[in-house]
Amino acid sequence: MPSVVVLGAQWGDEGKGKIVDYLAQQADAVVRYSGGSNAGHTVVVKDVAYKLRLLPSGVLFPEKINILGNGVVIYPKVVLEEIAEMKEKGITCDNLMISDRAHVVLPYHLKLDELQEEALGSSKIGTTKSGIGPCYMDKVARVGIRVCDLLEPEIFAAKLKTNLTAKNEMLTKIYGAEPFNYEEVLAEYLHYAEKLRPYVTDTGVILDNLFADKKKVLFEGAQATFLDIDHGTYPYVTSSNPTGGNACTGSGIGPKSIDHVVGVVKAYTTRVGEGPFVTELFDADGNHLREKGHEYGTVTGRPRRCGWLDGFMLRYSARVNSLDYLAITRLDILDGLPKIKMCVGYRYQGQELERIPASLNILSQVEPIYEEFEGWLTDISGARKYEELPANARKYLECLSEVAGVKLGMISVGPNREQTIVLKELL
């Protein structure tokens, strides 16, 4: 009964989709346990790109069960659009299951996300304005609408009326915005409900049965460790827990069900939105990483901030997630650089730090302690074994593993599924 959690060990956009897609070949089920339809990710199979926002990466395998767990917030419009796009590419999505306990993103969540972000001005978080934060706010405030409510028309109508009355008060009196029409929202979402109904079930029971039958289950994280509401660079974070512990609470299983946790690590560092970024580059090397790596948002298209790999933060990520293995992605983007740096520690006011400070005031003032490496200046995209990598690339990877305190498990040298070096079979 091997089960593996795959999560982002940095600020997101590490290439989790590719790693999940690769491991899904051996899995019986793929489960997404947190987040919503925000940044999205891309999976490339035989040079065909599949852009996913909510659907689990395993949906490309018709024989695999794919689950959107209770910890995910579901925007029905996006799910149905993705299903339609997949069908156009020959992917049926008949293998998709949606938790009846997941919360639903409604139009007022998107509008409030936009207005709240605008109201913050220079203190803005940098959200994708997809309604995710306000939906989780309603969940915690215990006024959220769940998928099971959506499928009961009378229950949904009553809850929507109550919520919309309160939200329209906020929209009109606080933000001076137009209110939503109750009948229009009701009709739209009842239409969504009937289209989603075939996919909805108690996914916790499905998972329990899978484990009882000794099946292989792969848990897919969204966003990443330093966007975690508790452990990230708060408040410049997402509104959920992308860290490993939420694989259990976000899918309805116990912690003993998890065998291994894999942290996906981009060979350099990027982040989107506001917040501190100790190794951020504003020079030619930063531009090289952005342009060669096509570091622009999958959904928004906004440019990502780029910098050297932050190994010190990676060590923290390894601790809070109990990482067993690292999956290194985008190593090939470093091919053309004569010199490569890695942050191995932080210095604050002349003193080397032993831990990541919680205070963003301090974090914004720390200086990175770098180790410099010679580049390999050769194309590694054709390597399929670790020994085929240049000596300088192996030296860089081995230092990365040592700084993080985690073993290497997989190395990606290109976007396609076959461009993967496997050092440890995990499923």
Coordinates of C-alpha atoms in Angstrom, one line a residue:
M1 CA 0.0 0.0 0.0
P2 CA 2.6 2.6 -1.0
S3 CA 1.3 6.2 -0.8
V4 CA 3.3 9.3 -1.7
V5 CA 2.6 13.0 -1.1
V6 CA 4.2 15.3 -3.7
L7 CA 4.3 19.0 -2.8
G8 CA 6.0 22.2 -3.7
A9 CA 9.0 22.9 -1.4
Q10 CA 9.5 26.6 -2.4
W11 CA 6.9 29.3 -3.5
G12 CA 5.1 27.3 -6.2
D13 CA 5.6 26.9 -9.9
E14 CA 8.3 24.2 -9.2
G15 CA 6.9 21.8 -11.9
K16 CA 4.8 19.6 -9.5
G17 CA 2.5 18.8 -12.4
K18 CA 5.2 17.0 -14.3
I19 CA 6.4 15.1 -11.3
V20 CA 2.9 14.0 -10.4
D21 CA 2.2 13.1 -14.0
Y22 CA 5.4 10.9 -14.0
L23 CA 4.6 9.1 -10.8
A24 CA 0.9 8.8 -11.8
Q25 CA 2.0 6.1 -14.3
Q26 CA 2.5 3.8 -11.3
A27 CA -0.4 5.0 -9.2
D28 CA -3.9 3.7 -8.9
A29 CA -5.3 7.1 -7.8
V30 CA -4.2 10.7 -7.7
V31 CA -5.6 13.0 -5.0
R32 CA -5.5 16.8 -4.8
Y33 CA -5.9 18.0 -1.3
S34 CA -5.8 21.8 -1.1
G35 CA -6.0 25.1 -3.0
G36 CA -8.3 26.2 -5.8
S37 CA -8.3 27.4 -9.4
N38 CA -5.5 29.9 -9.1
A39 CA -2.1 29.8 -10.7
G40 CA -2.4 26.4 -12.4
H41 CA 0.3 24.2 -13.9
T42 CA 1.2 22.6 -17.2
V43 CA 1.9 19.0 -18.0
V44 CA 3.6 18.1 -21.3
V45 CA 3.1 14.7 -22.8
K46 CA 4.5 13.9 -26.2
D47 CA 4.9 17.6 -26.8
V48 CA 1.2 18.3 -26.1
A49 CA 0.7 20.8 -23.3
Y50 CA -2.2 20.3 -20.9
K51 CA -2.9 23.4 -18.7
L52 CA -4.6 22.4 -15.5
R53 CA -6.1 24.6 -12.8
L54 CA -8.2 22.4 -10.7
L55 CA -8.1 18.9 -12.2
P56 CA -5.5 16.5 -10.7
S57 CA -2.6 15.8 -13.0
G58 CA -3.5 12.1 -13.1
V59 CA -6.6 12.9 -15.2
L60 CA -4.5 12.3 -18.3
F61 CA -4.6 8.6 -17.4
P62 CA -8.1 7.2 -18.1
E63 CA -7.5 4.1 -15.9
K64 CA -6.6 6.1 -12.8
I65 CA -9.0 7.4 -10.2
N66 CA -8.7 11.2 -9.8
I67 CA -10.0 12.9 -6.7
L68 CA -10.6 16.5 -5.7
G69 CA -10.6 16.3 -1.9
N70 CA -12.5 18.1 0.7
G71 CA -9.7 20.6 1.3
V72 CA -10.0 22.0 -2.2
V73 CA -12.3 24.9 -3.0
I74 CA -14.2 24.2 -6.2
Y75 CA -15.1 26.9 -8.7
P76 CA -17.6 25.0 -10.8
K77 CA -17.2 27.1 -13.9
V78 CA -13.5 26.3 -14.1
V79 CA -13.9 22.6 -13.4
L80 CA -16.5 22.3 -16.2
E81 CA -14.4 24.3 -18.6
E82 CA -11.4 22.1 -17.9
I83 CA -13.4 19.0 -18.4
A84 CA -14.7 20.3 -21.7
E85 CA -11.1 21.2 -22.8
M86 CA -9.9 17.8 -21.8
K87 CA -12.6 16.1 -23.8
E88 CA -11.6 18.1 -26.9
K89 CA -8.1 16.5 -26.5
G90 CA -9.6 13.0 -26.2
I91 CA -9.4 12.9 -22.3
T92 CA -12.9 11.8 -21.0
C93 CA -12.5 12.8 -17.3
D94 CA -14.9 9.9 -16.5
N95 CA -12.3 9.0 -13.8
L96 CA -12.9 12.2 -11.8
M97 CA -14.4 12.3 -8.4
I98 CA -15.2 15.4 -6.4
S99 CA -15.7 15.4 -2.6
D100 CA -19.2 16.3 -1.4
R101 CA -17.5 18.1 1.5
A102 CA -15.4 20.5 -0.6
H103 CA -16.4 24.2 -0.5
V104 CA -17.8 26.1 -3.5
V105 CA -16.4 29.3 -4.9
L106 CA -19.2 31.7 -5.8
P107 CA -19.2 34.9 -7.9
Y108 CA -19.1 37.2 -4.8
H109 CA -15.9 35.5 -3.7
L110 CA -14.1 36.5 -6.9
K111 CA -15.5 40.1 -6.6
L112 CA -14.5 40.4 -3.0
D113 CA -11.0 39.0 -3.8
E114 CA -10.5 41.7 -6.4
L115 CA -11.9 44.6 -4.2
Q116 CA -10.0 43.6 -1.1
E117 CA -6.8 43.4 -3.0
E118 CA -7.3 46.8 -4.5
A119 CA -8.2 48.3 -1.1
L120 CA -4.8 47.1 0.3
G121 CA -3.0 49.4 -2.1
S122 CA 0.8 49.2 -1.6
S123 CA 0.2 46.4 0.9
K124 CA -1.5 44.1 -1.6
I125 CA -0.9 40.4 -1.3
G126 CA -0.6 39.6 -5.0
T127 CA -3.5 37.1 -5.3
T128 CA -4.7 35.8 -8.6
K129 CA -8.2 37.2 -7.7
S130 CA -9.7 33.8 -8.2
G131 CA -11.9 34.0 -5.1
I132 CA -10.0 31.5 -3.2
G133 CA -9.2 33.5 -0.1
P134 CA -12.7 34.8 0.4
C135 CA -14.0 31.2 0.0
Y136 CA -11.7 29.9 2.7
M137 CA -12.8 32.9 4.8
D138 CA -16.4 31.7 4.6
K139 CA -15.4 28.2 5.3
V140 CA -13.6 29.2 8.5
A141 CA -16.5 31.6 9.4
R142 CA -18.8 28.6 9.0
V143 CA -21.0 30.3 6.4
G144 CA -19.5 28.5 3.4
I145 CA -21.5 26.5 0.9
R146 CA -20.3 23.0 0.2
V147 CA -20.7 20.8 -2.8
C148 CA -23.3 18.7 -1.0
D149 CA -25.3 21.9 -0.5
L150 CA -25.1 22.8 -4.1
L151 CA -26.7 19.4 -5.1
E152 CA -29.7 20.1 -2.9
P153 CA -31.6 22.9 -4.7
E154 CA -33.7 24.0 -1.7
I155 CA -30.8 24.0 0.7
F156 CA -28.6 25.8 -1.8
A157 CA -31.2 28.4 -2.5
A158 CA -31.7 29.2 1.2
K159 CA -28.0 29.4 2.0
L160 CA -27.3 31.5 -1.2
K161 CA -30.0 34.0 -0.2
T162 CA -28.6 34.4 3.3
N163 CA -25.0 34.8 2.1
L164 CA -25.8 37.0 -0.9
T165 CA -27.8 39.4 1.4
A166 CA -24.7 39.8 3.6
K167 CA -22.2 40.0 0.7
N168 CA -24.3 42.5 -1.2
E169 CA -24.2 44.7 1.9
M170 CA -20.4 44.6 1.9
L171 CA -20.2 45.2 -1.8
T172 CA -22.4 48.2 -1.9
K173 CA -21.8 49.9 1.4
I174 CA -18.1 49.2 2.0
Y175 CA -16.8 49.1 -1.6
G176 CA -19.4 51.0 -3.5
A177 CA -19.7 48.1 -6.0
E178 CA -22.7 46.7 -7.8
P179 CA -24.7 44.0 -5.9
F180 CA -25.2 40.5 -7.4
N181 CA -28.7 39.4 -8.6
Y182 CA -29.9 36.4 -6.5
E183 CA -32.0 34.8 -9.2
E184 CA -29.1 35.0 -11.8
V185 CA -26.6 33.4 -9.5
L186 CA -29.1 30.8 -8.4
A187 CA -29.9 29.8 -11.9
E188 CA -26.2 29.7 -13.0
Y189 CA -25.2 27.5 -10.1
L190 CA -28.1 25.1 -10.3
H191 CA -27.1 24.5 -13.9
Y192 CA -23.5 23.8 -12.7
A193 CA -24.9 21.5 -10.0
E194 CA -26.5 19.1 -12.6
K195 CA -23.4 19.0 -14.7
L196 CA -21.2 18.3 -11.6
R197 CA -23.5 15.7 -10.0
P198 CA -22.1 12.6 -11.8
Y199 CA -18.6 13.4 -10.4
V200 CA -19.6 14.0 -6.7
T201 CA -19.2 11.4 -4.0
D202 CA -17.8 10.8 -0.5
T203 CA -14.2 10.7 -1.6
G204 CA -13.0 9.8 1.9
V205 CA -14.8 6.4 1.6
I206 CA -13.3 5.9 -1.8
L207 CA -9.8 6.5 -0.4
D208 CA -10.5 4.2 2.6
N209 CA -11.5 1.4 0.1
L210 CA -8.4 2.0 -2.0
F211 CA -6.1 1.6 1.0
A212 CA -8.0 -1.5 2.1
D213 CA -7.4 -3.0 -1.3
K214 CA -3.6 -2.1 -1.1
K215 CA -3.8 0.3 -4.0
K216 CA -1.1 2.9 -4.7
V217 CA -2.2 6.4 -4.0
L218 CA -0.5 9.7 -5.0
F219 CA -1.4 12.9 -3.2
E220 CA -0.8 16.1 -5.2
G221 CA -0.2 19.4 -3.4
A222 CA -1.1 22.8 -4.8
Q223 CA 0.8 26.0 -4.3
A224 CA 3.8 25.4 -2.1
T225 CA 5.4 25.4 1.4
F226 CA 6.2 29.1 1.6
L227 CA 2.7 30.0 0.6
D228 CA 1.3 28.0 3.5
I229 CA -1.0 30.1 5.7
D230 CA 0.8 29.0 8.9
H231 CA 4.4 28.3 7.7
G232 CA 4.9 30.6 4.8
T233 CA 5.9 34.2 4.5
Y234 CA 2.7 35.5 6.0
P235 CA 0.7 37.5 5.0
Y236 CA 2.1 37.0 1.5
V237 CA 0.7 33.5 1.3
T238 CA -2.3 31.5 0.1
S239 CA -5.3 30.8 2.3
S240 CA -4.8 27.1 2.9
N241 CA -2.1 24.7 4.0
P242 CA -0.1 23.3 1.0
T243 CA 2.3 21.6 3.4
G244 CA 2.4 17.8 3.9
G245 CA 0.2 17.6 7.0
N246 CA -2.8 18.8 5.0
A247 CA -2.6 15.8 2.7
C248 CA -4.5 14.1 5.5
T249 CA -7.0 16.7 6.6
G250 CA -7.6 17.9 3.0
S251 CA -8.5 14.4 1.8
G252 CA -10.0 12.6 4.8
I253 CA -7.3 10.1 5.7
G254 CA -5.2 9.5 8.8
P255 CA -1.5 10.3 9.0
K256 CA -0.5 6.6 9.2
S257 CA -1.7 6.3 5.6
I258 CA 1.3 8.4 4.2
D259 CA 4.5 6.4 3.4
H260 CA 6.7 9.1 1.7
V261 CA 6.7 12.8 1.2
V262 CA 8.5 14.2 -1.9
G263 CA 9.4 17.9 -2.1
V264 CA 9.5 19.3 -5.7
V265 CA 12.4 21.9 -6.0
K266 CA 13.1 24.1 -8.9
A267 CA 16.9 24.2 -9.5
Y268 CA 16.6 28.0 -8.9
T269 CA 13.9 30.0 -7.1
T270 CA 10.9 31.9 -8.3
R271 CA 7.9 33.5 -6.7
V272 CA 4.8 35.4 -7.8
G273 CA 3.2 38.3 -6.1
E274 CA 4.5 40.4 -3.2
G275 CA 6.7 39.5 -0.2
P276 CA 10.3 39.0 0.7
F277 CA 12.6 37.1 -1.6
V278 CA 16.2 36.9 -0.3
T279 CA 17.9 35.6 -3.4
E280 CA 16.0 37.6 -6.0
L281 CA 18.0 38.7 -9.0
F282 CA 17.6 42.0 -10.9
D283 CA 20.4 41.4 -13.4
A284 CA 21.2 39.5 -16.5
D285 CA 21.2 36.2 -14.7
G286 CA 17.7 36.9 -13.4
N287 CA 16.5 37.7 -16.9
H288 CA 18.2 34.6 -18.3
L289 CA 16.3 32.4 -15.8
R290 CA 13.0 34.2 -16.6
E291 CA 13.3 34.0 -20.4
K292 CA 14.9 30.6 -20.8
G293 CA 12.6 29.2 -18.2
H294 CA 9.5 30.9 -19.6
E295 CA 8.8 32.1 -16.1
Y296 CA 5.3 33.6 -16.7
G297 CA 2.1 32.6 -14.9
T298 CA 0.2 29.7 -16.5
V299 CA -3.2 31.5 -16.0
T300 CA -2.3 35.2 -15.4
G301 CA 0.8 35.5 -17.7
R302 CA 2.4 37.8 -15.2
P303 CA 6.3 37.5 -15.0
R304 CA 7.7 35.6 -12.1
R305 CA 10.4 37.0 -9.8
C306 CA 13.5 34.9 -10.3
G307 CA 16.6 34.2 -8.2
W308 CA 19.2 31.7 -7.1
L309 CA 18.2 28.6 -5.3
D310 CA 17.6 29.3 -1.6
G311 CA 18.9 26.2 0.1
F312 CA 18.5 27.7 3.6
M313 CA 14.7 28.0 3.1
L314 CA 14.7 24.5 1.6
R315 CA 16.1 23.1 4.8
Y316 CA 13.1 24.7 6.7
S317 CA 10.8 23.2 4.1
A318 CA 12.3 19.8 4.6
R319 CA 11.6 20.0 8.4
V320 CA 8.0 21.2 8.3
N321 CA 7.1 18.7 5.6
S322 CA 9.1 15.7 6.8
L323 CA 10.6 15.4 3.3
D324 CA 12.0 12.0 2.4
Y325 CA 13.2 12.8 -1.1
L326 CA 13.7 15.8 -3.5
A327 CA 12.5 15.9 -7.0
I328 CA 14.6 18.5 -8.8
T329 CA 13.1 20.3 -11.8
R330 CA 14.3 22.7 -14.5
L331 CA 17.9 21.8 -14.0
D332 CA 18.3 22.3 -17.8
I333 CA 17.5 26.0 -17.5
L334 CA 20.9 26.5 -15.8
D335 CA 22.7 25.0 -18.8
G336 CA 24.0 28.3 -20.3
L337 CA 25.2 29.9 -17.1
P338 CA 29.1 30.0 -16.6
K339 CA 28.6 30.7 -12.8
I340 CA 25.8 29.5 -10.6
K341 CA 25.1 30.4 -7.0
M342 CA 23.2 28.7 -4.2
C343 CA 22.2 30.3 -0.9
V344 CA 23.4 28.2 2.0
G345 CA 22.6 30.5 4.9
Y346 CA 21.4 33.9 6.0
R347 CA 23.2 36.7 7.8
Y348 CA 21.5 39.4 9.8
Q349 CA 23.3 42.4 11.3
G350 CA 26.6 40.6 10.9
Q351 CA 25.3 37.4 12.6
E352 CA 24.7 34.1 10.8
L353 CA 21.1 32.9 11.5
E354 CA 20.3 29.4 12.6
R355 CA 16.6 29.5 11.5
I356 CA 14.2 31.3 9.2
P357 CA 12.8 34.4 11.0
A358 CA 9.1 34.7 11.3
S359 CA 9.4 38.5 11.2
L360 CA 9.1 39.8 7.7
N361 CA 10.8 42.9 8.9
I362 CA 13.9 40.9 9.7
L363 CA 13.6 38.6 6.7
S364 CA 13.6 41.7 4.4
Q365 CA 16.9 42.7 5.8
V366 CA 18.9 39.5 5.8
E367 CA 21.8 38.9 3.4
P368 CA 22.2 35.6 1.6
I369 CA 25.3 33.6 2.2
Y370 CA 26.2 32.1 -1.2
E371 CA 28.3 29.2 -2.4
E372 CA 29.4 29.6 -6.1
F373 CA 29.6 26.8 -8.6
E374 CA 31.1 26.4 -12.0
G375 CA 28.5 26.0 -14.7
W376 CA 28.4 23.0 -17.0
L377 CA 27.7 24.9 -20.3
T378 CA 26.3 21.9 -22.1
D379 CA 22.8 20.7 -23.0
I380 CA 21.7 18.1 -20.5
S381 CA 18.2 17.6 -21.9
G382 CA 19.1 14.2 -23.3
A383 CA 20.5 12.7 -20.0
R384 CA 18.5 9.7 -18.7
K385 CA 20.9 8.5 -16.1
Y386 CA 22.5 10.4 -13.2
E387 CA 26.0 9.4 -14.4
E388 CA 25.2 11.1 -17.8
L389 CA 25.0 14.5 -16.1
P390 CA 28.1 16.7 -16.3
A391 CA 30.3 16.6 -13.2
N392 CA 29.6 20.2 -12.4
A393 CA 25.8 19.5 -12.5
R394 CA 26.2 16.5 -10.1
K395 CA 28.3 18.7 -7.8
Y396 CA 25.6 21.3 -7.7
L397 CA 22.9 18.7 -7.0
E398 CA 24.9 16.9 -4.3
C399 CA 25.4 20.2 -2.5
L400 CA 21.7 21.0 -2.8
S401 CA 20.9 17.6 -1.2
E402 CA 23.4 18.2 1.6
V403 CA 22.2 21.7 2.4
A404 CA 18.6 20.5 2.5
G405 CA 19.4 17.3 4.4
V406 CA 17.2 15.3 2.0
K407 CA 18.1 12.6 -0.5
L408 CA 17.7 13.1 -4.2
G409 CA 14.8 11.1 -5.7
M410 CA 14.2 12.5 -9.2
I411 CA 15.8 15.0 -11.6
S412 CA 13.9 16.6 -14.4
V413 CA 16.0 17.8 -17.4
G414 CA 13.2 18.9 -19.7
P415 CA 9.4 19.4 -19.9
N416 CA 8.5 16.0 -21.3
R417 CA 7.6 13.0 -19.3
E418 CA 10.5 11.0 -20.6
Q419 CA 13.1 13.7 -19.7
T420 CA 13.3 12.4 -16.1
I421 CA 16.1 10.8 -14.2
V422 CA 14.9 8.5 -11.5
L423 CA 17.2 7.7 -8.6
K424 CA 14.5 6.2 -6.3
E425 CA 11.3 4.4 -7.3
L426 CA 8.6 5.7 -5.0
L427 CA 5.5 3.8 -6.1

